[in-house]
PDB file of C-alpha atoms in Angstrom:
ATOM      1  CA  UNK B 606      41.482 -99.174  86.894  1.00 50.00           C
ATOM      2  CA  UNK B 607      45.039 -98.133  87.715  1.00 49.00           C
ATOM      3  CA  UNK B 608      46.010 -94.502  88.028  1.00 50.00           C
ATOM      4  CA  UNK B 609      48.215 -94.719  84.928  1.00 50.00           C
ATOM      5  CA  UNK B 610      45.302 -95.977  82.873  1.00 50.00           C
ATOM      6  CA  UNK B 611      43.081 -93.178  84.171  1.00 49.00           C
ATOM      7  CA  UNK B 612      45.640 -90.553  83.209  1.00 50.00           C
ATOM      8  CA  UNK B 613      46.013 -92.072  79.743  1.00 47.00           C
ATOM      9  CA  UNK B 614      42.252 -92.097  79.194  1.00 50.00           C
ATOM     10  CA  UNK B 615      41.926 -88.459  80.318  1.00 53.00           C
ATOM     11  CA  UNK B 616      44.753 -87.443  78.012  1.00 49.00           C
ATOM     12  CA  UNK B 617      43.139 -89.125  74.990  1.00 51.00           C
ATOM     13  CA  UNK B 618      39.767 -87.574  75.777  1.00 50.00           C
ATOM     14  CA  UNK B 619      41.337 -84.121  76.032  1.00 51.00           C
ATOM     15  CA  UNK B 620      43.100 -84.558  72.695  1.00 51.00           C
ATOM     16  CA  UNK B 621      39.793 -85.644  71.092  1.00 51.00           C
ATOM     17  CA  UNK B 622      37.798 -82.670  72.452  1.00 50.00           C
ATOM     18  CA  UNK B 623      40.416 -79.987  71.898  1.00 51.00           C
ATOM     19  CA  UNK B 624      39.445 -79.133  68.220  1.00 51.00           C
ATOM     20  CA  UNK B 625      35.788 -78.893  69.155  1.00 47.00           C
ATOM     21  CA  UNK B 626      36.532 -76.591  72.079  1.00 46.00           C
ATOM     22  CA  UNK B 627      38.761 -74.347  69.931  1.00 46.00           C
ATOM     23  CA  UNK B 628      36.126 -74.104  67.123  1.00 46.00           C
ATOM     24  CA  UNK B 629      33.447 -73.258  69.641  1.00 46.00           C
ATOM     25  CA  UNK B 630      35.514 -70.461  71.113  1.00 43.00           C
ATOM     26  CA  UNK B 631      36.331 -69.001  67.696  1.00 46.00           C
ATOM     27  CA  UNK B 632      32.776 -69.383  66.262  1.00 42.00           C
ATOM     28  CA  UNK B 633      30.070 -69.086  68.913  1.00 42.00           C
ATOM     29  CA  UNK B 634      26.964 -71.209  68.501  1.00 39.00           C
ATOM     30  CA  UNK B 635      23.856 -69.328  67.282  1.00 40.00           C
ATOM     31  CA  UNK B 636      21.561 -68.072  69.965  1.00 38.00           C
ATOM     32  CA  UNK B 637      18.280 -69.892  70.362  1.00 38.00           C
ATOM     33  CA  UNK B 638      16.518 -66.520  70.196  1.00 38.00           C
ATOM     34  CA  UNK B 639      16.551 -66.572  66.373  1.00 39.00           C
ATOM     35  CA  UNK B 640      16.622 -69.288  63.731  1.00 43.00           C
ATOM     36  CA  UNK B 641      18.253 -66.931  61.192  1.00 41.00           C
ATOM     37  CA  UNK B 642      21.537 -65.003  61.327  1.00 41.00           C
ATOM     38  CA  UNK B 643      21.156 -61.312  62.022  1.00 41.00           C
ATOM     39  CA  UNK B 644      21.673 -58.979  59.052  1.00 43.00           C
ATOM     40  CA  UNK B 645      22.630 -55.466  60.041  1.00 42.00           C
ATOM     41  CA  UNK B 646      21.713 -54.188  56.545  1.00 42.00           C
ATOM     42  CA  UNK B 647      18.119 -55.390  56.672  1.00 37.00           C
ATOM     43  CA  UNK B 648      16.581 -52.141  58.063  1.00 38.00           C
ATOM     44  CA  UNK B 649      18.325 -50.111  55.332  1.00 35.00           C
ATOM     45  CA  UNK B 650      17.001 -52.357  52.583  1.00 35.00           C
ATOM     46  CA  UNK B 651      13.449 -52.088  53.867  1.00 31.00           C
ATOM     47  CA  UNK B 652      13.734 -48.312  54.187  1.00 35.00           C
ATOM     48  CA  UNK B 653      14.891 -48.012  50.582  1.00 36.00           C
ATOM     49  CA  UNK B 654      12.016 -50.154  49.384  1.00 34.00           C
ATOM     50  CA  UNK B 655       9.476 -48.043  51.236  1.00 37.00           C
ATOM     51  CA  UNK B 656      10.889 -44.766  49.973  1.00 37.00           C
ATOM     52  CA  UNK B 657      11.166 -45.847  46.327  1.00 40.00           C
ATOM     53  CA  UNK B 658       7.999 -45.616  44.199  1.00 38.00           C
ATOM     54  CA  UNK B 659       7.202 -48.759  42.202  1.00 36.00           C
ATOM     55  CA  UNK B 660       8.260 -48.499  38.579  1.00 39.00           C
ATOM     56  CA  UNK B 661       5.593 -48.612  35.862  1.00 34.00           C
ATOM     57  CA  UNK B 662       6.316 -51.419  33.439  1.00 37.00           C
ATOM     58  CA  UNK B 663       5.642 -49.300  30.380  1.00 49.00           C
ATOM     59  CA  UNK B 664       4.510 -45.755  29.719  1.00 43.00           C
ATOM     60  CA  UNK B 665       2.593 -45.287  26.495  1.00 59.00           C
ATOM     61  CA  UNK B 666       3.524 -42.045  24.802  1.00 77.00           C
ATOM     62  CA  UNK B 667       0.401 -40.165  23.741  1.00 85.00           C
ATOM     63  CA  UNK B 668      -0.274 -40.073  20.013  1.00 94.00           C
ATOM     64  CA  UNK B 669      -1.111 -36.833  18.243  1.00 97.00           C
ATOM     65  CA  UNK B 670      -4.079 -36.088  16.017  1.00 98.00           C
ATOM     66  CA  UNK B 671      -4.791 -33.007  13.924  1.00 98.00           C
ATOM     67  CA  UNK B 672      -8.482 -32.362  13.264  1.00 98.00           C
ATOM     68  CA  UNK B 673     -10.179 -29.837  10.999  1.00 98.00           C
ATOM     69  CA  UNK B 674     -13.503 -29.295   9.240  1.00 98.00           C
ATOM     70  CA  UNK B 675     -13.376 -28.326   5.566  1.00 98.00           C
ATOM     71  CA  UNK B 676     -17.151 -27.871   5.387  1.00 98.00           C
ATOM     72  CA  UNK B 677     -17.481 -26.281   8.810  1.00 97.00           C
ATOM     73  CA  UNK B 678     -21.136 -25.256   8.415  1.00 97.00           C
ATOM     74  CA  UNK B 679     -22.411 -28.806   7.888  1.00 98.00           C
ATOM     75  CA  UNK B 680     -25.133 -29.195  10.508  1.00 98.00           C
ATOM     76  CA  UNK B 681     -27.404 -31.857  11.990  1.00 98.00           C
ATOM     77  CA  UNK B 682     -31.109 -30.879  11.768  1.00 98.00           C
ATOM     78  CA  UNK B 683     -32.147 -32.844  14.914  1.00 98.00           C
ATOM     79  CA  UNK B 684     -29.642 -30.824  16.950  1.00 98.00           C
ATOM     80  CA  UNK B 685     -30.878 -27.546  15.501  1.00 98.00           C
ATOM     81  CA  UNK B 686     -34.467 -28.562  16.247  1.00 98.00           C
ATOM     82  CA  UNK B 687     -33.565 -29.415  19.846  1.00 97.00           C
ATOM     83  CA  UNK B 688     -32.009 -25.968  20.252  1.00 95.00           C
ATOM     84  CA  UNK B 689     -35.050 -24.242  18.754  1.00 96.00           C
ATOM     85  CA  UNK B 690     -32.976 -22.978  15.835  1.00 95.00           C
ATOM     86  CA  UNK B 691     -33.967 -22.919  12.197  1.00 96.00           C
ATOM     87  CA  UNK B 692     -33.778 -26.465  10.883  1.00 97.00           C
ATOM     88  CA  UNK B 693     -31.377 -26.721   7.985  1.00 97.00           C
ATOM     89  CA  UNK B 694     -28.459 -28.847   6.811  1.00 98.00           C
ATOM     90  CA  UNK B 695     -26.090 -25.872   7.145  1.00 98.00           C
ATOM     91  CA  UNK B 696     -25.669 -23.465  10.031  1.00 97.00           C
ATOM     92  CA  UNK B 697     -22.902 -20.972  10.773  1.00 95.00           C
ATOM     93  CA  UNK B 698     -23.063 -21.548  14.537  1.00 94.00           C
ATOM     94  CA  UNK B 699     -24.545 -24.927  15.464  1.00 96.00           C
ATOM     95  CA  UNK B 700     -22.669 -27.283  13.197  1.00 97.00           C
ATOM     96  CA  UNK B 701     -20.095 -30.084  13.154  1.00 98.00           C
ATOM     97  CA  UNK B 702     -17.442 -27.828  14.723  1.00 97.00           C
ATOM     98  CA  UNK B 703     -19.538 -27.796  17.910  1.00 97.00           C
ATOM     99  CA  UNK B 704     -18.144 -31.262  18.680  1.00 98.00           C
ATOM    100  CA  UNK B 705     -14.579 -30.046  19.207  1.00 98.00           C
ATOM    101  CA  UNK B 706     -14.774 -30.316  23.002  1.00 98.00           C
ATOM    102  CA  UNK B 707     -16.219 -33.822  22.812  1.00 98.00           C
ATOM    103  CA  UNK B 708     -13.520 -34.869  20.345  1.00 98.00           C
ATOM    104  CA  UNK B 709     -10.743 -33.372  22.448  1.00 98.00           C
ATOM    105  CA  UNK B 710     -11.901 -34.930  25.732  1.00 98.00           C
ATOM    106  CA  UNK B 711     -12.589 -38.374  24.288  1.00 98.00           C
ATOM    107  CA  UNK B 712      -9.292 -38.512  22.416  1.00 97.00           C
ATOM    108  CA  UNK B 713      -7.415 -37.352  25.529  1.00 97.00           C
ATOM    109  CA  UNK B 714      -9.115 -40.063  27.586  1.00 96.00           C
ATOM    110  CA  UNK B 715      -7.710 -42.609  25.135  1.00 95.00           C
ATOM    111  CA  UNK B 716      -4.198 -41.145  25.193  1.00 93.00           C
ATOM    112  CA  UNK B 717      -4.429 -39.169  21.958  1.00 96.00           C
ATOM    113  CA  UNK B 718      -3.572 -35.468  22.004  1.00 97.00           C
ATOM    114  CA  UNK B 719      -5.728 -33.409  19.655  1.00 98.00           C
ATOM    115  CA  UNK B 720      -5.046 -30.124  17.928  1.00 98.00           C
ATOM    116  CA  UNK B 721      -7.558 -28.268  15.760  1.00 98.00           C
ATOM    117  CA  UNK B 722      -7.137 -25.917  12.860  1.00 97.00           C
ATOM    118  CA  UNK B 723      -7.538 -22.401  14.212  1.00 93.00           C
ATOM    119  CA  UNK B 724     -10.976 -20.958  13.497  1.00 85.00           C
ATOM    120  CA  UNK B 725     -11.033 -18.922  10.341  1.00 86.00           C
ATOM    121  CA  UNK B 726     -13.936 -16.758   9.263  1.00 86.00           C
ATOM    122  CA  UNK B 727     -16.975 -18.268  11.049  1.00 84.00           C
ATOM    123  CA  UNK B 728     -19.316 -16.625   8.566  1.00 88.00           C
ATOM    124  CA  UNK B 729     -17.734 -18.342   5.569  1.00 93.00           C
ATOM    125  CA  UNK B 730     -17.539 -22.059   4.845  1.00 96.00           C
ATOM    126  CA  UNK B 731     -14.323 -23.266   3.227  1.00 97.00           C
ATOM    127  CA  UNK B 732     -13.925 -25.678   0.356  1.00 97.00           C
ATOM    128  CA  UNK B 733     -11.017 -27.999  -0.373  1.00 97.00           C
ATOM    129  CA  UNK B 734      -9.095 -25.348  -2.300  1.00 97.00           C
ATOM    130  CA  UNK B 735      -9.453 -22.477   0.159  1.00 97.00           C
ATOM    131  CA  UNK B 736      -8.623 -24.499   3.263  1.00 97.00           C
ATOM    132  CA  UNK B 737      -5.634 -26.365   1.812  1.00 98.00           C
ATOM    133  CA  UNK B 738      -2.888 -23.768   2.441  1.00 97.00           C
ATOM    134  CA  UNK B 739      -4.033 -23.327   6.044  1.00 97.00           C
ATOM    135  CA  UNK B 740      -3.880 -27.068   6.690  1.00 98.00           C
ATOM    136  CA  UNK B 741      -0.451 -27.249   5.051  1.00 98.00           C
ATOM    137  CA  UNK B 742       0.826 -24.402   7.215  1.00 97.00           C
ATOM    138  CA  UNK B 743      -0.599 -25.922  10.389  1.00 96.00           C
ATOM    139  CA  UNK B 744       1.027 -29.316   9.910  1.00 96.00           C
ATOM    140  CA  UNK B 745       4.281 -28.106   8.324  1.00 96.00           C
ATOM    141  CA  UNK B 746       6.283 -27.994  11.553  1.00 90.00           C
ATOM    142  CA  UNK B 747       4.444 -30.673  13.515  1.00 94.00           C
ATOM    143  CA  UNK B 748       4.371 -34.435  13.387  1.00 95.00           C
ATOM    144  CA  UNK B 749       0.917 -35.965  13.703  1.00 97.00           C
ATOM    145  CA  UNK B 750       0.086 -39.643  13.813  1.00 97.00           C
ATOM    146  CA  UNK B 751      -3.229 -39.039  12.093  1.00 98.00           C
ATOM    147  CA  UNK B 752      -4.986 -36.110  10.390  1.00 98.00           C
ATOM    148  CA  UNK B 753      -8.782 -36.101  10.251  1.00 98.00           C
ATOM    149  CA  UNK B 754     -11.005 -33.917   8.086  1.00 98.00           C
ATOM    150  CA  UNK B 755     -14.456 -34.441   9.603  1.00 98.00           C
ATOM    151  CA  UNK B 756     -17.690 -34.012   7.643  1.00 98.00           C
ATOM    152  CA  UNK B 757     -21.403 -34.684   7.962  1.00 98.00           C
ATOM    153  CA  UNK B 758     -22.827 -36.992   5.277  1.00 98.00           C
ATOM    154  CA  UNK B 759     -26.074 -36.240   3.419  1.00 98.00           C
ATOM    155  CA  UNK B 760     -27.535 -39.733   3.896  1.00 98.00           C
ATOM    156  CA  UNK B 761     -30.519 -40.368   6.146  1.00 98.00           C
ATOM    157  CA  UNK B 762     -30.905 -42.459   9.289  1.00 98.00           C
ATOM    158  CA  UNK B 763     -31.527 -45.782   7.547  1.00 98.00           C
ATOM    159  CA  UNK B 764     -27.958 -45.620   6.242  1.00 98.00           C
ATOM    160  CA  UNK B 765     -26.199 -43.488   8.858  1.00 98.00           C
ATOM    161  CA  UNK B 766     -27.511 -45.023  12.096  1.00 98.00           C
ATOM    162  CA  UNK B 767     -26.605 -48.259  13.891  1.00 98.00           C
ATOM    163  CA  UNK B 768     -28.561 -49.949  16.673  1.00 97.00           C
ATOM    164  CA  UNK B 769     -26.241 -52.036  18.840  1.00 97.00           C
ATOM    165  CA  UNK B 770     -26.354 -53.221  22.444  1.00 95.00           C
ATOM    166  CA  UNK B 771     -29.388 -51.140  23.271  1.00 96.00           C
ATOM    167  CA  UNK B 772     -27.755 -47.939  22.013  1.00 97.00           C
ATOM    168  CA  UNK B 773     -27.812 -46.065  18.724  1.00 98.00           C
ATOM    169  CA  UNK B 774     -24.708 -44.748  16.998  1.00 98.00           C
ATOM    170  CA  UNK B 775     -23.934 -42.489  14.074  1.00 98.00           C
ATOM    171  CA  UNK B 776     -22.052 -44.549  11.512  1.00 98.00           C
ATOM    172  CA  UNK B 777     -18.728 -43.420  10.068  1.00 99.00           C
ATOM    173  CA  UNK B 778     -17.549 -43.564   6.465  1.00 98.00           C
ATOM    174  CA  UNK B 779     -14.047 -42.978   5.090  1.00 98.00           C
ATOM    175  CA  UNK B 780     -13.635 -41.242   1.731  1.00 98.00           C
ATOM    176  CA  UNK B 781     -10.392 -41.735  -0.202  1.00 98.00           C
ATOM    177  CA  UNK B 782      -9.526 -39.885  -3.413  1.00 98.00           C
ATOM    178  CA  UNK B 783      -7.416 -41.702  -5.993  1.00 97.00           C
ATOM    179  CA  UNK B 784      -6.103 -38.733  -7.989  1.00 97.00           C
ATOM    180  CA  UNK B 785      -2.813 -38.335  -6.110  1.00 97.00           C
ATOM    181  CA  UNK B 786       0.316 -40.326  -5.324  1.00 95.00           C
ATOM    182  CA  UNK B 787      -0.490 -40.916  -1.646  1.00 92.00           C
ATOM    183  CA  UNK B 788      -3.814 -42.606  -2.064  1.00 96.00           C
ATOM    184  CA  UNK B 789      -2.680 -46.192  -1.391  1.00 97.00           C
ATOM    185  CA  UNK B 790      -1.237 -45.072   1.932  1.00 98.00           C
ATOM    186  CA  UNK B 791      -4.404 -43.167   2.833  1.00 98.00           C
ATOM    187  CA  UNK B 792      -6.530 -46.105   1.764  1.00 98.00           C
ATOM    188  CA  UNK B 793      -4.590 -48.567   3.926  1.00 98.00           C
ATOM    189  CA  UNK B 794      -4.870 -46.324   6.975  1.00 98.00           C
ATOM    190  CA  UNK B 795      -8.609 -45.881   6.364  1.00 98.00           C
ATOM    191  CA  UNK B 796      -9.116 -49.642   6.121  1.00 98.00           C
ATOM    192  CA  UNK B 797      -7.123 -50.241   9.301  1.00 97.00           C
ATOM    193  CA  UNK B 798      -9.095 -47.660  11.257  1.00 98.00           C
ATOM    194  CA  UNK B 799     -12.384 -48.953   9.858  1.00 98.00           C
ATOM    195  CA  UNK B 800     -11.452 -52.445  11.071  1.00 98.00           C
ATOM    196  CA  UNK B 801     -10.634 -51.124  14.529  1.00 97.00           C
ATOM    197  CA  UNK B 802     -14.008 -49.374  14.731  1.00 98.00           C
ATOM    198  CA  UNK B 803     -15.883 -52.518  13.788  1.00 98.00           C
ATOM    199  CA  UNK B 804     -13.942 -54.569  16.335  1.00 97.00           C
ATOM    200  CA  UNK B 805     -15.296 -52.307  19.067  1.00 97.00           C
ATOM    201  CA  UNK B 806     -18.854 -51.915  17.737  1.00 98.00           C
ATOM    202  CA  UNK B 807     -19.537 -54.202  14.781  1.00 98.00           C
ATOM    203  CA  UNK B 808     -21.112 -52.269  11.915  1.00 98.00           C
ATOM    204  CA  UNK B 809     -20.321 -48.772  13.160  1.00 98.00           C
ATOM    205  CA  UNK B 810     -18.071 -48.168  10.159  1.00 98.00           C
ATOM    206  CA  UNK B 811     -19.618 -48.147   6.707  1.00 98.00           C
ATOM    207  CA  UNK B 812     -16.195 -48.882   5.286  1.00 98.00           C
ATOM    208  CA  UNK B 813     -14.015 -47.026   2.780  1.00 98.00           C
ATOM    209  CA  UNK B 814     -15.421 -45.246  -0.262  1.00 98.00           C
ATOM    210  CA  UNK B 815     -12.944 -44.810  -3.114  1.00 97.00           C
ATOM    211  CA  UNK B 816     -13.541 -41.824  -5.388  1.00 97.00           C
ATOM    212  CA  UNK B 817     -11.802 -40.711  -8.573  1.00 96.00           C
ATOM    213  CA  UNK B 818     -12.200 -37.298 -10.168  1.00 95.00           C
ATOM    214  CA  UNK B 819     -15.167 -38.691 -12.086  1.00 94.00           C
ATOM    215  CA  UNK B 820     -16.919 -39.363  -8.769  1.00 92.00           C
ATOM    216  CA  UNK B 821     -16.112 -36.086  -7.042  1.00 90.00           C
ATOM    217  CA  UNK B 822     -13.110 -34.083  -5.962  1.00 94.00           C
ATOM    218  CA  UNK B 823     -10.742 -37.016  -6.412  1.00 96.00           C
ATOM    219  CA  UNK B 824      -8.050 -35.637  -4.077  1.00 98.00           C
ATOM    220  CA  UNK B 825      -9.744 -34.208  -0.955  1.00 98.00           C
ATOM    221  CA  UNK B 826      -6.398 -32.650   0.052  1.00 98.00           C
ATOM    222  CA  UNK B 827      -5.059 -36.103   0.874  1.00 98.00           C
ATOM    223  CA  UNK B 828      -2.072 -35.300  -1.315  1.00 98.00           C
ATOM    224  CA  UNK B 829      -0.876 -33.196   1.633  1.00 97.00           C
ATOM    225  CA  UNK B 830      -0.128 -36.224   3.830  1.00 98.00           C
ATOM    226  CA  UNK B 831      -0.261 -40.013   3.710  1.00 97.00           C
ATOM    227  CA  UNK B 832      -2.119 -40.121   7.028  1.00 98.00           C
ATOM    228  CA  UNK B 833      -4.906 -37.670   6.129  1.00 98.00           C
ATOM    229  CA  UNK B 834      -8.400 -39.154   6.184  1.00 98.00           C
ATOM    230  CA  UNK B 835     -11.745 -37.662   5.209  1.00 98.00           C
ATOM    231  CA  UNK B 836     -14.354 -38.994   7.625  1.00 98.00           C
ATOM    232  CA  UNK B 837     -18.124 -38.710   7.288  1.00 98.00           C
ATOM    233  CA  UNK B 838     -19.472 -38.564  10.849  1.00 98.00           C
ATOM    234  CA  UNK B 839     -23.112 -39.571  10.708  1.00 98.00           C
ATOM    235  CA  UNK B 840     -25.768 -38.053   8.472  1.00 98.00           C
ATOM    236  CA  UNK B 841     -28.469 -35.403   8.435  1.00 98.00           C
ATOM    237  CA  UNK B 842     -30.777 -37.324  10.790  1.00 98.00           C
ATOM    238  CA  UNK B 843     -28.358 -38.263  13.556  1.00 98.00           C
ATOM    239  CA  UNK B 844     -28.830 -36.890  17.075  1.00 98.00           C
ATOM    240  CA  UNK B 845     -26.274 -35.316  19.393  1.00 98.00           C
ATOM    241  CA  UNK B 846     -26.265 -38.393  21.635  1.00 98.00           C
ATOM    242  CA  UNK B 847     -25.590 -40.721  18.700  1.00 98.00           C
ATOM    243  CA  UNK B 848     -22.751 -38.524  17.493  1.00 98.00           C
ATOM    244  CA  UNK B 849     -21.190 -38.298  20.970  1.00 98.00           C
ATOM    245  CA  UNK B 850     -21.208 -42.082  21.297  1.00 98.00           C
ATOM    246  CA  UNK B 851     -19.558 -42.472  17.918  1.00 98.00           C
ATOM    247  CA  UNK B 852     -16.879 -39.902  18.699  1.00 98.00           C
ATOM    248  CA  UNK B 853     -16.008 -41.921  21.801  1.00 98.00           C
ATOM    249  CA  UNK B 854     -15.708 -45.073  19.696  1.00 98.00           C
ATOM    250  CA  UNK B 855     -13.620 -43.232  17.101  1.00 98.00           C
ATOM    251  CA  UNK B 856     -11.230 -42.052  19.823  1.00 98.00           C
ATOM    252  CA  UNK B 857     -10.837 -45.560  21.177  1.00 97.00           C
ATOM    253  CA  UNK B 858     -10.313 -46.989  17.687  1.00 98.00           C
ATOM    254  CA  UNK B 859      -7.591 -44.433  16.890  1.00 97.00           C
ATOM    255  CA  UNK B 860      -5.858 -45.245  20.168  1.00 96.00           C
ATOM    256  CA  UNK B 861      -6.083 -48.984  19.557  1.00 95.00           C
ATOM    257  CA  UNK B 862      -4.769 -48.540  16.044  1.00 95.00           C
ATOM    258  CA  UNK B 863      -1.526 -46.982  17.259  1.00 92.00           C
ATOM    259  CA  UNK B 864      -1.229 -48.723  20.632  1.00 82.00           C
ATOM    260  CA  UNK B 865      -2.060 -52.345  20.001  1.00 69.00           C
ATOM    261  CA  UNK B 866      -1.019 -53.254  23.561  1.00 47.00           C
ATOM    262  CA  UNK B 867      -3.961 -51.289  25.004  1.00 43.00           C
ATOM    263  CA  UNK B 868      -6.811 -53.783  25.610  1.00 43.00           C
ATOM    264  CA  UNK B 869      -9.940 -53.242  23.536  1.00 43.00           C
TER     265      UNK B 869
END
């Protein structure tokens, strides 16, 4: 090959390689030490993730219940017998109000805050007329999701007790008076809560008993609020253990009623 041809070939080769050489100088090839480009911000991102607490998807606001006992001296003879006290269906000390701590703790466990009517005269049992103004005053400046007036029924164990899953429970009954404008609202709430109870332990609720003035009081102070329910908690032959189990189920049912997203 002549010298002129060699020079021409070298010149063409140089012209062909020039763009590649320039690009290489301006943009260095990646080092073989890493298959990914380095990101100077990466340590900062990781630090932020470690320092930030994970967010909770949803926080359920606790519901509020107001609980009182119109017939506060209603007692359970098996409990009195176990305590060595005089066995009777009424007692000024060992009675349905003794379950306040159990109600409060079980409701709190199921995200329901509970407030009770302040104790009045422990030596005197109220009736619907005498307790009404105190209940009205207590709920006047507060919003409650549910108001419960708890009682002890007079029925015996064959009606008030449920055997289920190897355990025994005190059954619950809802009493709704029809002699006031709210009663359809109270009745609907009672039916809904009764259904929730029976979803958890089938048969634990005896249902809803509708009463007019011919059948009894007819109002039961439910004219005070649309969400006020009279609840019969067991009967005269139920034990403390049966009542405690049922209070736990009642708490869970109330919670489920207002927070449907909480699994049963």
